[in-house]
Amino acid sequence: MVRYIPRKIIVDTKVRDSLLTDNVLNNLPGVPVEYVADASTAIDAIRGGKDPLCVGKKVLLLTENRGRFLKPCPGTKEYICCGYQILNFATNCNLECSYCILQSYLNNPAMVVYANAEDMFAELEDKLSQDSESIYRIGTGEFTDSLALDHLTGFAKLIVPYFAHKGNVILELKTKTDNIGNLIDLQHNGNTVISWSLNTEEVAQREEFFAPSIDDRIDAAFKCQKVGYRLGFHFDPLIYYTGWEEGYQKTLERLFAKIDTRNVSWISMGGFRFLPELKPVIQKRFPQSKIIYDEFVPGMDGKMRYFKPIRIEMYSKMLEWIRDYDPKLCVYLCMESREVWRKVFKEDRVENSENLAKILDNTGDNK
Amino acid sequence: MGNVEYKQLDLKSIDLTDTTFVITYGFTLTQLKKSIEKIGILNPPLVKKKSEEQYRIVCGYKRLLVCQDIGIEELRCAVMGQNIEDKDTFLTSLYDNLSHRALNPVEKSITISKLQKYYSGEIIVKNFLPLLGLNSHYSVLDRIKPLSGLDVKIKDAVVDGRIDEGVAAKFLNFSEKDRELIFQLLSALRFSKNKQNEVIDNFYDITKKDGCSISSILDAKELRDILADSSLNIPQKGSRVRYFLRKLRYPKIVKAEKDFLEMKKNLNLGDSIKLTPPPSFEGDKYCIEFQFETLDDLEENLKRIDSIKQNKEFKRIIEG
């Protein structure tokens, strides 16, 4: 996999002296750097310019997060959510997946790293000490790929050891990359789950342009397994196409040829869904992609989703195939209704978001 | 505008086919012709020399066409100085037009195409789109710019409001032959803007989804039968054509809708009880609604509703 290198770095002077800024600048000696007191002018120029999504990804902005770092996952009440907390240390992604929701979700087209990590740790200390009884599942891979920039930022070297000493936290680093170099020697104490977004090889090749192959992702997971990390896998988005059954079965076969199911904390599934605004973006940026031409309906959260019987068919078959490898594996659905849960799992064990969160808290904590 | 000299010019010396500085599109000359015939030309056209013998139009394109039409051979014109750059000459034409009327979408597109000879995309987006009454954004530039390259029929339909400009831009996703076929259908069925959008989107999506051509879709017997059915009026044909396309675009959804209607019929709920599924079958809440006048009516309706619990197909839909 080719590692991300920006064409330009913009450093907000407020984070000029931060550790993450130092790391990035030391790792990118030849890349032009611009220091700005206010990054908004540079961002506005990209946003108003030609092809902002493409141009934006070539610019790495190091700035401060002026809001909260830790926020609940923006799930909607209409669907059952896993109750995840998002640690917002960066936004945007360079992997150029055709279906990426960030293309129509983010306001800032640049690759952004919030370099005021000291503020982030202060906030985490404060939050986690307030309620030491609750279990927090915290992830960094909602608005970015957790590891895509790790060769530049070294963020994992800060965050994994930090959470290794927290008793009530499960950190999930979610990625499509094999950028795991920084993880291997870290003390994680079983508190970090490294998880991969997986798909069929066909989808990976056709729709996930700069992401490593499925085999490379599984190899990376294998290396993390060797050094004792717990693992997660996300079949999200599941893509419905002629040959999907064979494709996903092959991926599962390759996965469980290398990964011991006992090391897997969870596997999630989610059908491809998108904001209606994303369709013209995909048509323009990825004209060869056909994934938006299947049968979608407006979901109760306003996103377009596969027609429900298609989703139920995909989840049910996937579940059956996964359970063939290990019936005890924790499998959950991302943002689905109680009805879909019931029809897929043939039982009513997950009635609401609280139920699901509880199940995952217990599974993830099962060191 | 710089120095201008007034001259009596032979109409033949003005090249009426040279539209370098002209942005006017989609007009009729009837009223102007009546006016010029009655009171002549009050405001002389503005031209600029293009060669020893020939002039090029800057402002007054329609006036000059009328002159040609009614056989005026000579007229007084304002001639721009040769020292004025083409860029400024074009701006003169643009501002003159904007001073007395709003441009139609095709004229805006022509303007943008011509401005591109002189200005970067960034300047056009920042300075000229607002001048044309458009939002200052590249996506607007991308949407409007191609309209001038469309076939004359489609451009004319945009100008006179038969085709929405957003729909017109979507025509460019198709080949010239396919554009013609879709245009014929949209024109014949006189769809509203929203329906035009739905139809053209479905056409495009079907070709992408199934890898088929527009002509093969239009050649389907079912569609040809709808269009040829003289017992149907235009809105009825439009509605059936839309359903036909929807069946191709969303076969599973349309089948589910059909199956639901069939199942509902078999429930024998009668006319007074309405059973409505969740929108697009996405939610899990079904709605039963009825009206009654007497307690007997109420009793009867409740009995009917109670009986549907035993219907196997209904149970399958609700419980899975």
XYZ file of C-alpha atoms in Angstrom:
687
model
C 0.000 0.000 0.000
C 1.270 3.456 -0.876
C 1.397 5.576 2.286
C -0.248 8.987 2.285
C 2.000 11.950 1.596
C 0.380 15.380 1.279
C 1.457 17.943 -1.305
C 1.251 20.660 1.284
C 0.982 21.022 5.050
C -0.897 23.892 6.638
C -0.068 24.389 10.300
C -2.371 26.431 12.471
C 0.041 28.491 14.611
C -1.964 27.467 17.690
C -0.583 23.912 17.363
C 2.870 24.902 16.072
C 4.585 23.388 19.143
C 2.468 20.282 19.638
C 3.920 16.792 19.637
C 1.737 15.651 16.735
C 2.834 18.644 14.647
C 6.462 17.789 15.408
C 5.874 14.183 14.386
C 4.240 15.120 11.089
C 6.842 17.724 10.148
C 9.724 15.389 11.053
C 8.194 12.624 8.944
C 7.631 14.892 5.921
C 10.860 16.857 5.524
C 10.395 17.778 1.856
C 6.763 18.847 1.919
C 6.030 22.605 1.803
C 4.641 23.991 5.077
C 2.509 27.079 5.500
C 1.860 28.528 8.947
C -1.427 30.346 9.342
C -3.123 32.073 12.251
C -6.503 31.198 10.805
C -6.898 28.230 8.469
C -10.374 29.195 7.339
C -9.154 31.295 4.373
C -7.125 28.394 2.993
C -10.019 25.981 3.543
C -12.533 28.344 1.933
C -10.274 28.590 -1.122
C -10.218 24.781 -1.475
C -13.940 24.497 -0.813
C -14.836 27.122 -3.408
C -12.276 25.868 -5.929
C -12.347 23.287 -8.643
C -12.713 19.684 -7.461
C -12.463 20.469 -3.730
C -12.693 16.811 -2.672
C -9.666 15.816 -4.714
C -7.618 18.944 -4.015
C -8.513 18.863 -0.317
C -7.072 15.392 0.200
C -3.672 16.632 -0.940
C -3.559 19.197 1.855
C -2.841 18.133 5.416
C -4.121 20.656 7.930
C -2.775 20.503 11.463
C -5.075 22.484 13.668
C -6.758 22.433 17.037
C -10.069 20.881 17.910
C -11.875 23.677 19.651
C -14.834 21.511 20.595
C -15.077 18.215 22.415
C -12.955 15.310 21.210
C -15.238 12.644 22.589
C -18.768 12.494 21.250
C -21.438 9.813 20.935
C -21.689 8.208 17.495
C -24.292 10.169 15.516
C -26.699 7.245 15.333
C -30.381 7.975 14.884
C -33.180 6.856 17.154
C -34.968 5.070 14.300
C -32.282 2.387 14.124
C -30.428 0.413 16.757
C -27.020 1.949 17.420
C -24.073 0.283 19.180
C -23.558 3.177 21.577
C -20.044 3.934 20.437
C -18.108 7.007 21.527
C -16.106 8.715 18.806
C -12.728 10.182 19.600
C -12.464 12.833 16.946
C -8.707 13.232 16.431
C -8.812 13.638 12.645
C -11.228 13.986 9.762
C -11.241 12.864 6.138
C -9.500 9.962 4.477
C -7.191 9.495 1.505
C -8.268 5.965 0.556
C -10.766 7.153 -2.081
C -13.542 4.630 -1.577
C -16.283 5.437 -4.060
C -19.023 4.924 -1.484
C -17.396 7.004 1.279
C -20.047 8.976 3.102
C -17.477 11.577 4.143
C -17.614 12.947 0.585
C -21.009 14.445 1.326
C -20.678 14.734 5.098
C -17.603 16.787 5.865
C -17.580 20.514 5.528
C -13.805 20.767 5.366
C -12.287 19.041 2.308
C -8.711 18.955 3.670
C -7.147 16.062 5.559
C -7.327 17.357 9.111
C -5.422 16.252 12.194
C -6.366 17.843 15.483
C -2.906 18.267 16.901
C -3.844 19.576 20.361
C -3.529 16.084 21.808
C -2.828 17.508 25.273
C -6.364 18.917 25.342
C -7.710 15.567 24.155
C -6.023 13.663 26.979
C -7.195 16.223 29.527
C -10.749 15.784 28.293
C -10.444 11.979 28.390
C -9.050 12.048 31.942
C -11.914 14.211 33.051
C -14.600 12.155 31.322
C -13.331 8.684 32.238
C -12.774 9.531 35.872
C -16.306 10.890 36.242
C -17.845 7.478 35.752
C -15.455 4.657 36.445
C -18.249 2.080 36.589
C -19.384 2.433 32.976
C -17.585 0.778 30.131
C -16.633 3.089 27.303
C -16.202 1.751 23.794
C -14.262 4.449 22.050
C -13.318 4.512 18.404
C -11.358 6.859 16.186
C -12.467 5.511 12.832
C -15.769 7.251 12.211
C -14.686 10.435 10.424
C -11.325 9.148 9.263
C -9.425 5.887 8.909
C -7.844 5.283 12.332
C -4.437 4.323 10.917
C -4.172 5.912 7.446
C -2.015 8.767 8.753
C -0.318 6.896 11.579
C 3.051 6.743 9.778
C 3.001 10.552 9.920
C 1.326 11.337 13.236
C 2.382 8.429 15.438
C -0.996 8.905 17.112
C -1.344 5.194 17.939
C 1.831 5.389 20.024
C 0.093 7.925 22.230
C -3.388 6.549 22.420
C -2.849 2.785 22.748
C -0.522 2.956 25.796
C -2.779 5.605 27.350
C -5.806 3.306 27.234
C -3.747 0.281 28.289
C -3.998 1.590 31.837
C -7.688 2.364 31.823
C -9.871 -0.288 33.288
C -13.187 0.793 31.868
C -12.304 1.505 28.246
C -12.143 -0.472 25.044
C -10.430 1.463 22.276
C -11.190 0.435 18.726
C -8.885 1.495 15.923
C -10.797 0.887 12.712
C -8.931 0.803 9.402
C -8.711 -0.493 5.866
C -4.941 -0.101 5.820
C -1.971 -2.271 6.697
C -0.340 0.706 8.382
C 0.274 -1.139 11.637
C 4.010 -0.526 12.070
C 3.516 1.640 15.156
C 1.202 -0.864 16.854
C 3.419 -3.893 17.048
C 5.613 -2.992 20.015
C 3.048 -1.083 22.023
C 1.831 -2.051 25.446
C -1.923 -2.434 24.943
C -2.966 -4.625 27.841
C -5.805 -6.043 25.785
C -7.697 -2.736 25.920
C -7.353 -1.975 22.228
C -9.276 -3.745 19.495
C -7.786 -3.330 16.040
C -10.478 -3.761 13.474
C -10.622 -3.923 9.721
C -13.303 -2.965 7.292
C -13.570 -5.920 4.943
C -15.335 -6.527 1.707
C -15.106 -8.835 -1.245
C -11.928 -8.622 -3.305
C -14.044 -7.450 -6.270
C -15.491 -4.561 -4.263
C -12.057 -3.716 -2.841
C -10.599 -3.516 -6.350
C -13.503 -1.680 -7.954
C -14.556 0.670 -5.178
C -11.735 1.100 -2.629
C -9.084 2.653 -4.825
C -6.146 3.355 -2.542
C -6.952 0.744 0.116
C -4.856 -2.413 0.381
C -6.171 -5.713 -0.940
C -8.300 -7.898 1.311
C -5.387 -10.322 1.729
C -3.101 -7.487 2.846
C -5.686 -6.376 5.401
C -6.016 -9.919 6.724
C -2.222 -10.239 6.859
C -2.081 -7.033 8.901
C -4.757 -8.428 11.237
C -2.710 -11.623 11.544
C 0.338 -9.605 12.646
C -1.740 -7.796 15.252
C -3.162 -11.106 16.441
C 0.394 -12.363 16.966
C 1.157 -9.543 19.392
C -1.995 -10.165 21.356
C -4.417 -7.531 20.121
C -8.071 -8.364 20.087
C -9.550 -7.972 16.619
C -12.754 -6.704 15.049
C -14.073 -6.946 11.498
C -16.652 -4.761 9.849
C -18.464 -5.927 6.747
C -19.704 -2.456 6.146
C -20.748 -1.525 3.551
C -22.059 -4.845 2.341
C -22.506 -4.421 -1.397
C -25.171 -6.316 -3.306
C -24.060 -7.358 -6.776
C -24.105 -10.419 -8.978
C -21.665 -12.805 -7.305
C -21.784 -11.186 -3.847
C -22.388 -14.515 -2.139
C -19.287 -16.155 -3.532
C -17.283 -12.976 -2.956
C -18.109 -12.651 0.744
C -17.710 -16.383 1.339
C -14.205 -16.180 -0.124
C -13.332 -13.260 2.137
C -14.584 -15.147 5.192
C -12.607 -18.206 4.106
C -9.410 -16.164 3.773
C -10.093 -14.369 7.048
C -10.614 -17.448 9.181
C -7.722 -19.290 7.540
C -5.468 -16.833 9.417
C -7.511 -15.411 12.251
C -8.452 -17.435 15.317
C -12.095 -16.685 16.085
C -11.233 -16.632 19.810
C -9.295 -13.405 19.198
C -12.231 -11.691 17.539
C -14.196 -9.277 19.715
C -16.907 -8.578 17.213
C -17.971 -8.635 13.595
C -20.410 -6.040 12.347
C -22.485 -5.897 9.206
C -24.111 -2.913 7.558
C -25.657 -2.621 4.123
C -24.453 0.210 1.884
C -26.340 3.367 2.780
C -25.811 6.954 1.744
C -27.134 10.458 2.005
C -29.037 11.338 -1.174
C -26.482 14.102 -1.846
C -23.793 11.437 -2.245
C -25.241 9.954 -5.432
C -24.239 12.810 -7.777
C -20.848 12.962 -6.076
C -20.226 9.276 -6.816
C -21.540 9.709 -10.367
C -19.091 12.511 -10.951
C -16.035 11.239 -9.093
C -16.415 7.515 -9.813
C -18.363 7.239 -13.076
C -17.508 3.572 -13.511
C -19.034 2.626 -10.152
C -22.394 0.878 -10.328
C -23.133 0.509 -6.635
C -25.646 3.383 -6.551
C -27.854 1.811 -9.193
C -29.304 -0.951 -7.054
C -32.682 -0.783 -5.329
C -32.502 1.783 -2.552
C -35.294 3.334 -0.505
C -35.249 6.325 1.810
C -34.512 5.096 5.318
C -36.140 6.449 8.449
C -32.949 8.451 9.055
C -33.085 10.071 5.610
C -30.286 7.925 4.183
C -30.854 5.722 1.162
C -30.663 2.026 2.054
C -31.055 -1.227 0.179
C -34.670 -2.323 0.060
C -35.243 -4.184 3.339
C -35.627 -7.736 1.918
C -32.226 -7.326 0.211
C -30.610 -6.352 3.504
C -32.279 -9.176 5.380
C -31.137 -11.672 2.749
C -27.537 -10.439 2.879
C -27.320 -10.298 6.675
C -28.966 -13.710 7.116
C -26.615 -15.435 4.710
C -23.549 -13.687 6.075
C -24.557 -14.629 9.605
C -24.991 -18.241 8.604
C -21.563 -18.327 6.927
C -19.868 -16.608 9.888
C -21.552 -18.941 12.391
C -20.257 -21.902 10.383
C -16.767 -20.849 11.475
C -17.726 -20.186 15.078
C -21.306 -20.051 16.355
C -20.183 -18.080 19.401
C -18.779 -15.130 17.466
C -20.344 -11.814 18.421
C -22.029 -10.530 15.275
C -24.013 -7.322 15.246
C -25.792 -5.084 12.758
C -24.843 -1.463 12.353
C -27.817 0.924 12.318
C -30.625 -1.505 11.684
C -34.170 -1.702 12.991
C -35.416 -4.095 15.634
C -37.487 -5.799 12.923
C -34.406 -6.496 10.781
C -32.508 -7.774 13.833
C -35.402 -10.097 14.643
C -35.699 -11.412 11.102
C -31.947 -11.984 10.739
C -31.175 -13.457 14.147
C -34.543 -15.252 14.455
C -34.891 -13.955 17.998
C -35.726 -10.708 19.710
C -32.603 -10.413 21.835
C -31.690 -6.893 20.720
C -34.644 -4.634 21.353
C -32.880 -1.293 21.445
C -29.540 0.508 21.418
C -28.977 -0.042 25.161
C -29.265 -3.835 24.685
C -26.724 -3.828 21.899
C -24.306 -1.567 23.759
C -24.454 -3.920 26.745
C -23.691 -6.974 24.595
C -20.730 -5.262 22.953
C -19.415 -3.879 26.245
C -19.321 -7.392 27.635
C -17.857 -8.942 24.490
C -15.160 -6.323 24.071
C -14.237 -6.573 27.713
C -13.759 -10.324 27.410
C -9.943 -10.261 27.526
C -16.213 51.590 -23.859
C -13.504 53.909 -25.139
C -13.700 55.816 -28.407
C -16.708 55.258 -30.629
C -17.288 56.691 -34.058
C -20.721 56.853 -35.695
C -20.821 55.780 -39.343
C -23.403 55.007 -41.976
C -22.684 51.367 -42.857
C -23.855 49.087 -45.612
C -25.615 46.147 -43.873
C -23.693 43.762 -46.106
C -20.464 44.934 -44.472
C -21.633 43.560 -41.097
C -21.048 39.852 -40.771
C -24.301 38.666 -39.191
C -22.976 35.120 -38.866
C -20.089 36.216 -36.659
C -21.326 35.793 -33.091
C -17.967 36.222 -31.347
C -19.447 38.806 -28.978
C -23.091 37.756 -29.153
C -24.748 35.990 -26.245
C -28.369 36.335 -27.329
C -30.231 33.045 -27.737
C -33.876 32.087 -27.963
C -35.796 35.081 -29.184
C -38.523 36.169 -31.560
C -38.236 39.263 -33.673
C -41.941 39.962 -34.168
C -42.340 42.897 -31.763
C -38.982 44.432 -32.593
C -39.778 44.180 -36.284
C -43.059 46.049 -35.787
C -41.236 48.748 -33.810
C -38.442 49.226 -36.344
C -40.927 49.302 -39.207
C -42.899 51.995 -37.395
C -40.229 54.246 -35.883
C -36.887 52.961 -37.183
C -33.785 52.245 -35.131
C -33.451 54.700 -32.245
C -30.309 53.216 -30.768
C -27.621 52.390 -33.341
C -26.060 48.907 -33.102
C -22.478 48.700 -31.861
C -19.974 47.005 -34.176
C -16.231 46.542 -34.405
C -14.083 46.209 -37.492
C -12.914 42.649 -38.167
C -11.199 43.233 -41.549
C -10.884 45.966 -44.167
C -14.401 45.382 -45.457
C -16.198 43.647 -42.612
C -17.571 44.488 -39.189
C -18.480 42.237 -36.306
C -21.564 42.707 -34.091
C -21.021 43.764 -30.471
C -24.484 44.982 -29.434
C -27.730 45.028 -31.416
C -27.775 41.549 -32.911
C -31.586 41.391 -33.049
C -31.874 44.905 -34.524
C -29.491 43.924 -37.309
C -31.393 40.707 -38.019
C -34.610 42.727 -38.345
C -32.872 45.148 -40.703
C -31.834 42.238 -42.861
C -35.326 40.802 -42.701
C -37.130 43.967 -43.757
C -34.573 44.903 -46.393
C -32.813 47.880 -44.851
C -29.561 48.248 -46.772
C -27.801 50.990 -44.876
C -27.921 52.083 -41.239
C -26.132 54.245 -38.728
C -23.877 52.248 -36.450
C -21.535 52.968 -33.568
C -18.096 51.615 -34.435
C -15.780 50.692 -31.579
C -12.142 51.689 -31.682
C -9.731 48.986 -32.798
C -7.584 49.583 -29.728
C -10.212 48.015 -27.492
C -9.295 44.454 -26.552
C -11.643 41.591 -27.371
C -12.096 40.883 -23.666
C -13.410 44.402 -23.054
C -15.499 44.259 -26.192
C -17.174 41.108 -24.922
C -17.778 42.717 -21.532
C -19.414 45.654 -23.308
C -21.801 43.232 -24.988
C -22.464 41.387 -21.717
C -23.123 44.489 -19.606
C -25.301 45.963 -22.335
C -27.490 42.853 -22.269
C -27.579 42.712 -18.479
C -28.581 46.370 -18.264
C -31.996 45.781 -19.725
C -32.941 42.111 -19.284
C -32.284 38.861 -17.451
C -30.453 36.202 -19.439
C -32.085 32.826 -19.978
C -30.174 29.666 -18.885
C -28.772 29.013 -22.359
C -27.530 32.599 -22.639
C -25.869 32.245 -19.251
C -24.161 29.128 -20.531
C -23.031 30.883 -23.735
C -21.720 33.752 -21.625
C -19.729 31.405 -19.393
C -18.251 29.601 -22.414
C -17.162 32.899 -23.948
C -15.805 34.256 -20.662
C -13.571 31.189 -20.459
C -11.526 32.556 -23.352
C -10.526 35.484 -21.186
C -10.800 34.450 -17.539
C -9.889 31.553 -15.255
C -12.616 29.368 -13.751
C -11.906 30.915 -10.362
C -12.561 34.469 -11.606
C -15.696 33.376 -13.450
C -17.042 31.660 -10.326
C -16.156 34.552 -8.054
C -17.011 37.573 -10.212
C -19.282 36.557 -13.047
C -21.652 33.927 -11.661
C -23.146 36.411 -9.166
C -23.441 38.917 -12.021
C -25.537 36.340 -13.874
C -27.693 35.810 -10.804
C -26.081 32.471 -9.987
C -24.441 31.172 -6.820
C -20.707 31.633 -6.733
C -19.748 27.967 -6.763
C -17.910 25.619 -9.096
C -20.769 23.135 -9.035
C -23.022 25.838 -10.543
C -20.435 26.534 -13.221
C -20.269 22.803 -14.003
C -24.058 22.578 -14.223
C -24.669 25.647 -16.395
C -21.639 25.600 -18.679
C -22.606 22.554 -20.791
C -26.110 23.804 -21.674
C -24.864 25.804 -24.655
C -23.476 22.589 -26.162
C -26.871 20.887 -26.222
C -28.887 20.221 -29.343
C -30.916 23.185 -30.608
C -34.247 21.479 -29.861
C -33.348 20.946 -26.229
C -31.939 24.445 -25.856
C -35.118 25.888 -27.319
C -37.183 23.790 -24.929
C -35.154 25.144 -21.992
C -35.639 28.723 -23.148
C -39.387 28.399 -23.499
C -39.711 26.469 -20.235
C -40.742 23.070 -21.601
C -37.608 21.430 -20.227
C -36.174 22.311 -16.856
C -32.547 23.501 -16.995
C -31.490 20.893 -14.411
C -33.044 18.182 -16.565
C -31.389 19.654 -19.666
C -27.968 19.324 -18.052
C -28.705 15.624 -17.479
C -29.236 15.144 -21.226
C -25.493 15.506 -21.579
C -25.042 12.128 -19.889
C -26.482 10.524 -23.031
C -25.343 10.209 -26.622
C -26.815 12.562 -29.228
C -29.054 9.766 -30.538
C -30.319 8.896 -27.061
C -30.872 12.577 -26.231
C -33.124 12.848 -29.253
C -35.130 9.761 -28.223
C -35.608 10.905 -24.636
C -36.434 14.438 -25.733
C -39.152 13.158 -28.046
C -40.700 11.172 -25.213
C -40.552 14.025 -22.672
C -41.985 16.456 -25.194
C -44.799 14.128 -26.202
C -45.842 13.386 -22.629
C -45.479 16.959 -21.306
C -44.151 15.966 -17.892
C -43.806 18.463 -15.043
C -40.304 19.370 -13.914
C -40.265 16.756 -11.131
C -41.517 14.028 -13.432
C -39.007 14.987 -16.128
C -36.304 14.570 -13.497
C -37.668 11.214 -12.381
C -37.929 9.897 -15.943
C -34.480 11.017 -17.077
C -32.899 9.711 -13.850
C -34.611 6.361 -14.295
C -33.476 6.134 -17.901
C -29.895 6.811 -16.872
C -29.947 4.470 -13.886
C -31.480 1.621 -15.902
C -28.789 1.867 -18.563
C -26.131 1.803 -15.849
C -27.760 -0.974 -13.838
C -28.642 -3.292 -16.704
C -26.044 -2.212 -19.242
C -28.758 -1.681 -21.856
C -29.328 1.111 -24.357
C -32.020 3.785 -24.357
C -33.297 2.535 -27.701
C -33.731 -0.978 -26.321
C -35.778 0.404 -23.418
C -37.920 2.474 -25.760
C -38.296 -0.439 -28.098
C -39.985 -2.614 -25.468
C -43.407 -3.786 -26.618
C -45.071 -2.695 -23.383
C -43.848 0.865 -23.805
C -44.723 1.018 -27.490
C -48.218 -0.248 -26.682
C -48.721 2.481 -24.062
C -47.644 5.202 -26.464
C -49.782 3.825 -29.280
C -52.909 3.339 -27.172
C -55.375 5.909 -28.497
C -57.777 5.302 -25.615
C -55.317 6.929 -23.193
C -54.915 10.664 -22.767
C -51.493 12.256 -22.283
C -51.456 12.236 -18.438
C -52.555 8.567 -18.460
C -49.810 7.656 -20.908
C -47.312 9.631 -18.816
C -48.318 7.814 -15.686
C -48.019 4.380 -17.340
C -44.668 5.218 -18.906
C -43.365 6.265 -15.490
C -44.618 2.986 -13.973
C -43.000 1.008 -16.791
C -39.645 2.691 -16.130
C -40.035 2.255 -12.377
C -40.554 -1.486 -12.890
C -37.259 -1.676 -14.742
C -35.423 0.511 -12.251
C -36.828 -1.043 -9.063
C -38.084 -4.547 -9.931
C -38.005 -5.913 -6.372
C -39.721 -2.894 -4.849
C -42.427 -2.772 -7.497
C -43.034 -6.511 -7.084
C -43.343 -6.103 -3.308
C -45.873 -3.306 -3.824
C -47.830 -5.492 -6.212
C -47.728 -8.474 -3.849
C -48.896 -6.286 -0.989
C -51.868 -5.031 -3.006
C -52.723 -8.608 -3.944
C -52.475 -9.747 -0.333
C -54.609 -6.796 0.796
C -57.245 -7.763 -1.705
C -57.321 -11.306 -0.294
C -57.824 -9.986 3.231
C -61.356 -8.929 2.264
C -61.204 -5.805 4.346
C -63.912 -4.156 2.312
C -63.962 -0.565 1.171
C -64.179 1.094 4.548
C -60.927 -0.243 6.023
C -57.607 1.050 4.781
C -54.398 -0.913 5.401
C -51.236 1.064 4.676
C -47.685 -0.322 4.783
C -44.751 1.790 6.039
C -43.286 4.053 3.332
C -41.131 1.932 0.997
C -41.747 -0.951 3.458
C -38.795 0.448 5.421
C -40.339 1.099 8.810
C -42.101 -1.602 10.786
C -45.374 0.182 11.509
C -48.446 -0.693 9.461
C -51.513 1.456 9.677
C -55.148 0.369 9.744
C -57.764 3.050 9.446
C -61.529 2.946 9.159
C -64.593 5.071 9.597
C -67.920 3.992 11.015
C -71.340 5.435 11.557
C -72.982 3.023 13.959
C -71.905 0.580 16.641
C -72.790 -2.236 14.277
C -70.437 -0.769 11.710
C -67.737 -0.591 14.345
C -68.352 -4.203 15.371
C -68.255 -5.381 11.774
C -64.987 -3.537 11.040
C -63.319 -4.851 14.176
C -64.330 -8.403 13.271
C -62.854 -8.034 9.809
C -59.642 -6.620 11.246
C -59.416 -9.413 13.797
C -59.745 -11.999 11.057
C -56.648 -10.824 9.163
C -54.371 -12.110 11.940
C -55.058 -15.617 10.622
C -54.035 -14.792 7.049
C -50.780 -16.617 6.338
C -49.461 -14.116 3.818
C -50.208 -11.203 6.153
C -48.449 -13.021 9.009
C -45.429 -13.639 6.790
C -45.177 -9.981 5.905
C -45.488 -8.821 9.496
C -43.479 -11.482 11.284
C -41.036 -12.568 8.604
